[in-house]
Amino acid sequence: MKYNFKNDYTKGCHPDILAALSTHNMSAEDGYGEDSFSLQAAALIKDKIGNKDAGVYFVSGGTQANLTVIASILRPYESVIAAESAHIQVHETGAIEATGHRIQTVKSAHGKLKPADIEKQLDKFEEVHTTIPRMVYISNSTEVGTIYSREELIAISNFCREHDLILFVDGARLASALTSIDNDLSLEDLGRYTDVFYIGGTKAGALIGEAIVINKPDLQKNFLYNVKQRGALLAKGRLFGIQFLELFKNELFFTLGAHANQMARKLSSGITDLGFSFLTPTCTNQIFPIFPNAVIADLQQDYAFFTWEKIDAEKSVVRLVTCWATDEGAVDEFIRDLKKVCSNHT
Amino acid sequence: MKYNFKNDYTKGCHPDILAALSTHNMSAEDGYGEDSFSLQAAALIKDKIGNKDAGVYFVSGGTQANLTVIASILRPYESVIAAESAHIQVHETGAIEATGHRIQTVKSAHGKLKPADIEKQLDKFEEVHTTIPRMVYISNSTEVGTIYSREELIAISNFCREHDLILFVDGARLASALTSIDNDLSLEDLGRYTDVFYIGGTKAGALIGEAIVINKPDLQKNFLYNVKQRGALLAKGRLFGIQFLELFKNELFFTLGAHANQMARKLSSGITDLGFSFLTPTCTNQIFPIFPNAVIADLQQDYAFFTWEKIDAEKSVVRLVTCWATDEGAVDEFIRDLKKVCSNHT
Amino acid sequence: MKYNFKNDYTKGCHPDILAALSTHNMSAEDGYGEDSFSLQAAALIKDKIGNKDAGVYFVSGGTQANLTVIASILRPYESVIAAESAHIQVHETGAIEATGHRIQTVKSAHGKLKPADIEKQLDKFEEVHTTIPRMVYISNSTEVGTIYSREELIAISNFCREHDLILFVDGARLASALTSIDNDLSLEDLGRYTDVFYIGGTKAGALIGEAIVINKPDLQKNFLYNVKQRGALLAKGRLFGIQFLELFKNELFFTLGAHANQMARKLSSGITDLGFSFLTPTCTNQIFPIFPNAVIADLQQDYAFFTWEKIDAEKSVVRLVTCWATDEGAVDEFIRDLKKVCSNHT
Amino acid sequence: MKYNFKNDYTKGCHPDILAALSTHNMSAEDGYGEDSFSLQAAALIKDKIGNKDAGVYFVSGGTQANLTVIASILRPYESVIAAESAHIQVHETGAIEATGHRIQTVKSAHGKLKPADIEKQLDKFEEVHTTIPRMVYISNSTEVGTIYSREELIAISNFCREHDLILFVDGARLASALTSIDNDLSLEDLGRYTDVFYIGGTKAGALIGEAIVINKPDLQKNFLYNVKQRGALLAKGRLFGIQFLELFKNELFFTLGAHANQMARKLSSGITDLGFSFLTPTCTNQIFPIFPNAVIADLQQDYAFFTWEKIDAEKSVVRLVTCWATDEGAVDEFIRDLKKVCSNHT
């Protein structure tokens, strides 16, 4: 195997994070999120997003973040609106429904929601006989690697506020989104225009951990009880605190996201040069080239990656994911090998 | 603060575990528990417990292990029998009920269940109008530091098999239980006499992680879907695999448990020598001395620990917990300080 | 079989109710509780309890009322305090837990809660690691036929208001409670001192139906969505409306309750005269005499009733239930037969 | 108001049913479905469907039937496939999700599923990361009044058996489906080709009640516990038993269904004669003509009915529902009035 492009969690963590875990290993700390590192990391994140009234809570993964947030905020008869391609819809084994809530899905272009899409769901509402749509879930970057512009986020945010909808942004790949060359959103924007969002650590160079940020004060009330009840409150919460402190005390979070994106652009550009097209434009660290099946089969001799979907009998979309740890050499080699494979097939 | 006796998760992890995380940090691995370390660790654990047909699954904490196991095995109308002092009853914020299941609690001596206690719960059954008791939950060591003898475990196991009850052992502190000087149980016994149990890593020197072992093959079916649905399936499952491999490839798990117990015995013996009595006999790494409130107040100047319960207006039980990282010096100092405090109060 | 004392739902409904169903059978009405009868019945009940701001909702049975109310009001991490003998604890097949909520049970005398009992449960609270007790559930009459005095209800109500607890009264047998000769409570008191209660129709001469009354306006918000979601909203809601209108437009509800109580007192007094004692004092339509097992066996030749619990090897408590339809002849005959059975055994 | 075409539950019940309730009113019966009428009705239904091993259970409404069946059969990580227009998806306030299960919806023609539609959902399955589709839910008649032919039902049944899927038929309007002039299905077919179905009483002339029939023996195990836990087990189960006995002891169920259909055909034919078209072909007692909005507004002066959906700025679909109690005079008058309204608008 020359390189594994399957996802952005194939490696451990950035060496600085490992070093921080070592440095603080023997410090005696309180449990369940009361350790000094978690408290510092939370303060730092509140500072970075420019919202001192935010609540910050660490959990171990994206599904856990999603289910805890959604089950905490919604009343039993309330539902969440999401894109048909949303992670909560396609890859979380019914975790949201298992907490008792419906996802109302919207067909959408490039994995992104627009106010008009949300409005169409609101129109389906019938008093007493349907659930009440009460939350909008979007991801940035999305399941297919696209991102929201500042204008787009503000439009959704305004729509949500006008319609008494909670806006929740899944930021499992926020590092990659915010460092895209096409991005004009900031952490402060997320602090201002969303009600809840989470900052993904696992896919941004940490070993484990997502930081849930609740901007709206009334949604923070007793939130920790939900975290505990869902089994998401770690005894050694320090594990989260130390890592997020390291990611945010300087610019590591952004540096790592930018690197992943740069590798993806390089990969994308090499593939484009060879004449291939893509399912979605390359914005972040996930790219979706369309290859002939024979090419895919050959590439899979040396590279690990997922086939995303069939285009027709001959061609399929594949997903190539870069990360904080992807080295340029691997990218170059992939392009060379792709060239070779292509020439074999013509 | 001279020392923190609050719990067994105040420090990070044993240095060997940290070293292993470093060594394997850049190895490219599959996600969601399919990494080579998790596979090896699972194989090793199956070997140690002597059950090749077991299923081994890693999750991040005790509450998560408990809720995933119980919700996976029970049908909606089935309940679990546990001691009134059981962790699932007293310290998990209703996590079991949140999955839809009742806990039927039994008043019990020293946190331990006996077949007769279980039978009394079975007697409460009324067709259709009550839940069907279907699982028995015990902890080893228990919430109050006591342990089950081999004979006691076999008695419960036999009773459960005769009454079509699933036996589930919460082993958050199994390292301490199995290395108690009073213990005659082995990992193989858990592989033979229980249907499900879990091996606690967090309180045994790991950063995070519990290994759920399902002995009964039919209970393994689709279990991983439950793990995923509850948000317990880590993207970087390697974090569990590497740690459990380290704990079990030699005898680290047992060495660390034995150390914690030795420190607890030393502490207990020093306290006994000063004339104090205990809520429960000292078996493992949690001890429960009874002190005058004035003594407690003085000790809390220099030591962190929890007050467990009131005895009367003058005296209370406190809980002192040792761990893999407790140094003998801290124990000696605590005894010296206790002596001083006592002399001040007489 | 001479008579069935098993419960208060062995017969159909009072003839006046049947007549009303006939009278209004062909009236065309809106569905799902919007029929004119349900609206009138709700208005009438609000009037009788003296709370124009109450919300009134009809459902088909006690378990349904209990689970809908509790699941609607509590947040996921909140629990309800109830007596160990409470119906939700002993005879509803885990219906409350199935909605995700814990019942915190209290050992109590004669099935009744006191503020001190509730306070003991509050003392068990530990921040984040336990559920938050948020509701108190009592029944009037209780599972063992006893009733709350006005003073007792006010004491609980005051305690609940001081401690931010919702007071919910299960009135499956409220007709019998309010017409007990020992009673000094009124419907208006329930409107004033409780947050939610329900008025049982099924055990008070109706075919089916319980009227949930929510006194507290903020608890009414979207309550009907919960009713619908739990499958409790009848298409032909008229079935509830017509019956409750009949029960309350005159004094039928009270007349029927009083009759049941009178029959129970007659039964109780006859049994007392024969020298038997009781588990609880006779207040309402359920009485709990203690008989020798041989006497029970003989009586069961001609009468249907439940054995409630064992006293010792020789004696057991039985439960005899009278209802709106119990005729005095049956009671007289039972006493005569009991006398005969007794003389056979001496 | 001249007539209410809003639905098939505007009136009470057929006079024969009311008479039966009167006749048996004072018979003393056991509670919770153990009454002699429920036992007889269950036996009769088993006989009519030709499956002596079936289990028959009565509940009070369609949502309750659906949620109890689905929550009872599916494991937490399993989902149910249904048409986008399915009642469980559009009109039950998230009742299925509230029990923890996902509905996987399929866009479908005329509210009906085909094996190919189901297969497309199966293709979305990804091991561990999606739910496992395990049940197929169809309605007969459907939400838009169409019915399944025998051949269509058998095709779905075979597909389900080949793919280990449970087939569940919602028969809220089964009386109307089985008496459609286009129908070739029998009750015996439902006993043979489905795993579970229910027979709607509420919309077929009863006051209340649906009869759930579980054909597959292993799905019957402990089903009654689920019925009780969901609050669906009536104390006075006689209310169901007496009604279903009356519906099935002769041919009342079919007679009433046939009448409703005949009235719908008459209505449909009169509307067709006036030149209007329909959303779906008229098969059963729900018809969906397309009218100009001005016509609709005029008709609503005298008639109650629902506007189903907009076609364009000028026209909308309305739903007209007939029932067991619709008299021919009302139908004739509606057609006359429609004619008049039309002539006013031309």
PDB file of N, CA and C in Angstrom, chain B residues 36-52 54 56 58 187-188 199 211 213 241-254:
ATOM      1  N   SER B  36      -5.438  -2.199  13.010  1.00  0.00           N
ATOM      2  CA  SER B  36      -4.738  -3.441  13.363  1.00  0.00           C
ATOM      3  C   SER B  36      -4.545  -3.563  14.880  1.00  0.00           C
ATOM      4  N   PHE B  37      -4.415  -2.446  15.575  1.00  0.00           N
ATOM      5  CA  PHE B  37      -4.204  -2.516  17.025  1.00  0.00           C
ATOM      6  C   PHE B  37      -5.450  -3.021  17.745  1.00  0.00           C
ATOM      7  N   SER B  38      -6.593  -2.501  17.353  1.00  0.00           N
ATOM      8  CA  SER B  38      -7.842  -2.950  17.980  1.00  0.00           C
ATOM      9  C   SER B  38      -8.065  -4.437  17.702  1.00  0.00           C
ATOM     10  N   LEU B  39      -7.767  -4.845  16.486  1.00  0.00           N
ATOM     11  CA  LEU B  39      -7.945  -6.259  16.149  1.00  0.00           C
ATOM     12  C   LEU B  39      -7.016  -7.140  16.985  1.00  0.00           C
ATOM     13  N   GLN B  40      -5.774  -6.702  17.126  1.00  0.00           N
ATOM     14  CA  GLN B  40      -4.833  -7.462  17.956  1.00  0.00           C
ATOM     15  C   GLN B  40      -5.252  -7.461  19.423  1.00  0.00           C
ATOM     16  N   ALA B  41      -5.662  -6.305  19.902  1.00  0.00           N
ATOM     17  CA  ALA B  41      -6.047  -6.210  21.315  1.00  0.00           C
ATOM     18  C   ALA B  41      -7.254  -7.100  21.593  1.00  0.00           C
ATOM     19  N   ALA B  42      -8.203  -7.116  20.664  1.00  0.00           N
ATOM     20  CA  ALA B  42      -9.380  -7.968  20.834  1.00  0.00           C
ATOM     21  C   ALA B  42      -8.969  -9.435  20.879  1.00  0.00           C
ATOM     22  N   ALA B  43      -8.081  -9.824  19.958  1.00  0.00           N
ATOM     23  CA  ALA B  43      -7.623 -11.223  19.910  1.00  0.00           C
ATOM     24  C   ALA B  43      -6.923 -11.588  21.219  1.00  0.00           C
ATOM     25  N   LEU B  44      -6.104 -10.670  21.710  1.00  0.00           N
ATOM     26  CA  LEU B  44      -5.352 -10.911  22.942  1.00  0.00           C
ATOM     27  C   LEU B  44      -6.305 -11.088  24.127  1.00  0.00           C
ATOM     28  N   ILE B  45      -7.313 -10.243  24.190  1.00  0.00           N
ATOM     29  CA  ILE B  45      -8.267 -10.333  25.302  1.00  0.00           C
ATOM     30  C   ILE B  45      -9.048 -11.644  25.223  1.00  0.00           C
ATOM     31  N   LYS B  46      -9.472 -12.031  24.021  1.00  0.00           N
ATOM     32  CA  LYS B  46     -10.174 -13.311  23.873  1.00  0.00           C
ATOM     33  C   LYS B  46      -9.296 -14.461  24.359  1.00  0.00           C
ATOM     34  N   ASP B  47      -8.036 -14.356  24.046  1.00  0.00           N
ATOM     35  CA  ASP B  47      -7.085 -15.374  24.480  1.00  0.00           C
ATOM     36  C   ASP B  47      -6.982 -15.403  26.013  1.00  0.00           C
ATOM     37  N   LYS B  48      -6.836 -14.241  26.611  1.00  0.00           N
ATOM     38  CA  LYS B  48      -6.662 -14.151  28.073  1.00  0.00           C
ATOM     39  C   LYS B  48      -7.874 -14.658  28.839  1.00  0.00           C
ATOM     40  N   ILE B  49      -9.055 -14.443  28.257  1.00  0.00           N
ATOM     41  CA  ILE B  49     -10.255 -14.892  28.978  1.00  0.00           C
ATOM     42  C   ILE B  49     -10.630 -16.324  28.591  1.00  0.00           C
ATOM     43  N   GLY B  50      -9.882 -16.879  27.638  1.00  0.00           N
ATOM     44  CA  GLY B  50     -10.124 -18.273  27.275  1.00  0.00           C
ATOM     45  C   GLY B  50     -11.428 -18.500  26.528  1.00  0.00           C
ATOM     46  N   ASN B  51     -11.882 -17.497  25.780  1.00  0.00           N
ATOM     47  CA  ASN B  51     -13.106 -17.684  25.007  1.00  0.00           C
ATOM     48  C   ASN B  51     -12.907 -17.143  23.592  1.00  0.00           C
ATOM     49  N   LYS B  52     -12.586 -18.046  22.680  1.00  0.00           N
ATOM     50  CA  LYS B  52     -12.295 -17.619  21.306  1.00  0.00           C
ATOM     51  C   LYS B  52     -13.549 -17.128  20.590  1.00  0.00           C
ATOM     52  N   ALA B  54     -15.728 -15.141  21.923  1.00  0.00           N
ATOM     53  CA  ALA B  54     -16.188 -13.868  22.490  1.00  0.00           C
ATOM     54  C   ALA B  54     -16.132 -12.777  21.420  1.00  0.00           C
ATOM     55  N   VAL B  56     -15.277  -8.655  21.201  1.00  0.00           N
ATOM     56  CA  VAL B  56     -14.671  -7.596  22.015  1.00  0.00           C
ATOM     57  C   VAL B  56     -14.877  -6.258  21.315  1.00  0.00           C
ATOM     58  N   PHE B  58     -14.598  -1.870  21.902  1.00  0.00           N
ATOM     59  CA  PHE B  58     -14.048  -0.814  22.757  1.00  0.00           C
ATOM     60  C   PHE B  58     -14.925   0.432  22.749  1.00  0.00           C
ATOM     61  N   LEU B 187      -9.584 -13.820  34.983  1.00  0.00           N
ATOM     62  CA  LEU B 187     -10.191 -13.367  33.730  1.00  0.00           C
ATOM     63  C   LEU B 187     -10.915 -14.524  33.054  1.00  0.00           C
ATOM     64  N   GLU B 188     -10.343 -15.724  33.135  1.00  0.00           N
ATOM     65  CA  GLU B 188     -10.999 -16.894  32.536  1.00  0.00           C
ATOM     66  C   GLU B 188     -12.357 -17.133  33.190  1.00  0.00           C
ATOM     67  N   ILE B 199     -13.985  -4.589  30.725  1.00  0.00           N
ATOM     68  CA  ILE B 199     -12.696  -4.412  31.391  1.00  0.00           C
ATOM     69  C   ILE B 199     -12.378  -2.931  31.346  1.00  0.00           C
ATOM     70  N   ALA B 211     -13.132  -2.116  27.519  1.00  0.00           N
ATOM     71  CA  ALA B 211     -13.292  -3.206  26.550  1.00  0.00           C
ATOM     72  C   ALA B 211     -14.495  -4.056  26.938  1.00  0.00           C
ATOM     73  N   VAL B 213     -16.732  -7.189  26.588  1.00  0.00           N
ATOM     74  CA  VAL B 213     -16.549  -8.573  26.136  1.00  0.00           C
ATOM     75  C   VAL B 213     -17.906  -9.267  26.176  1.00  0.00           C
ATOM     76  N   GLY B 241      -7.173   0.551  20.777  1.00  0.00           N
ATOM     77  CA  GLY B 241      -6.405  -0.658  20.463  1.00  0.00           C
ATOM     78  C   GLY B 241      -5.000  -0.600  21.037  1.00  0.00           C
ATOM     79  N   ILE B 242      -4.325   0.515  20.791  1.00  0.00           N
ATOM     80  CA  ILE B 242      -2.932   0.642  21.249  1.00  0.00           C
ATOM     81  C   ILE B 242      -2.862   0.533  22.768  1.00  0.00           C
ATOM     82  N   GLN B 243      -3.796   1.170  23.461  1.00  0.00           N
ATOM     83  CA  GLN B 243      -3.754   1.157  24.925  1.00  0.00           C
ATOM     84  C   GLN B 243      -4.042  -0.229  25.515  1.00  0.00           C
ATOM     85  N   PHE B 244      -5.063  -0.892  24.994  1.00  0.00           N
ATOM     86  CA  PHE B 244      -5.390  -2.207  25.544  1.00  0.00           C
ATOM     87  C   PHE B 244      -4.329  -3.250  25.203  1.00  0.00           C
ATOM     88  N   LEU B 245      -3.708  -3.081  24.045  1.00  0.00           N
ATOM     89  CA  LEU B 245      -2.603  -3.957  23.678  1.00  0.00           C
ATOM     90  C   LEU B 245      -1.483  -3.794  24.706  1.00  0.00           C
ATOM     91  N   GLU B 246      -1.211  -2.575  25.047  1.00  0.00           N
ATOM     92  CA  GLU B 246      -0.152  -2.302  26.012  1.00  0.00           C
ATOM     93  C   GLU B 246      -0.517  -2.851  27.402  1.00  0.00           C
ATOM     94  N   LEU B 247      -1.767  -2.699  27.771  1.00  0.00           N
ATOM     95  CA  LEU B 247      -2.191  -3.160  29.105  1.00  0.00           C
ATOM     96  C   LEU B 247      -2.113  -4.685  29.232  1.00  0.00           C
ATOM     97  N   PHE B 248      -2.365  -5.377  28.105  1.00  0.00           N
ATOM     98  CA  PHE B 248      -2.487  -6.830  28.205  1.00  0.00           C
ATOM     99  C   PHE B 248      -1.367  -7.631  27.552  1.00  0.00           C
ATOM    100  N   LYS B 249      -0.497  -6.973  26.771  1.00  0.00           N
ATOM    101  CA  LYS B 249       0.518  -7.801  26.083  1.00  0.00           C
ATOM    102  C   LYS B 249       1.484  -8.399  27.117  1.00  0.00           C
ATOM    103  N   ASN B 250       1.767  -7.650  28.172  1.00  0.00           N
ATOM    104  CA  ASN B 250       2.456  -8.254  29.308  1.00  0.00           C
ATOM    105  C   ASN B 250       1.459  -8.249  30.456  1.00  0.00           C
ATOM    106  N   GLU B 251       1.909  -7.877  31.632  1.00  0.00           N
ATOM    107  CA  GLU B 251       1.006  -7.938  32.775  1.00  0.00           C
ATOM    108  C   GLU B 251       0.690  -6.559  33.322  1.00  0.00           C
ATOM    109  N   LEU B 252       0.854  -5.521  32.482  1.00  0.00           N
ATOM    110  CA  LEU B 252       0.719  -4.153  32.987  1.00  0.00           C
ATOM    111  C   LEU B 252      -0.618  -3.927  33.706  1.00  0.00           C
ATOM    112  N   PHE B 253      -1.695  -4.412  33.107  1.00  0.00           N
ATOM    113  CA  PHE B 253      -3.025  -4.249  33.698  1.00  0.00           C
ATOM    114  C   PHE B 253      -3.045  -4.725  35.154  1.00  0.00           C
ATOM    115  N   PHE B 254      -2.448  -5.881  35.382  1.00  0.00           N
ATOM    116  CA  PHE B 254      -2.466  -6.468  36.730  1.00  0.00           C
ATOM    117  C   PHE B 254      -1.466  -5.785  37.658  1.00  0.00           C
TER     118      PHE B 254
END
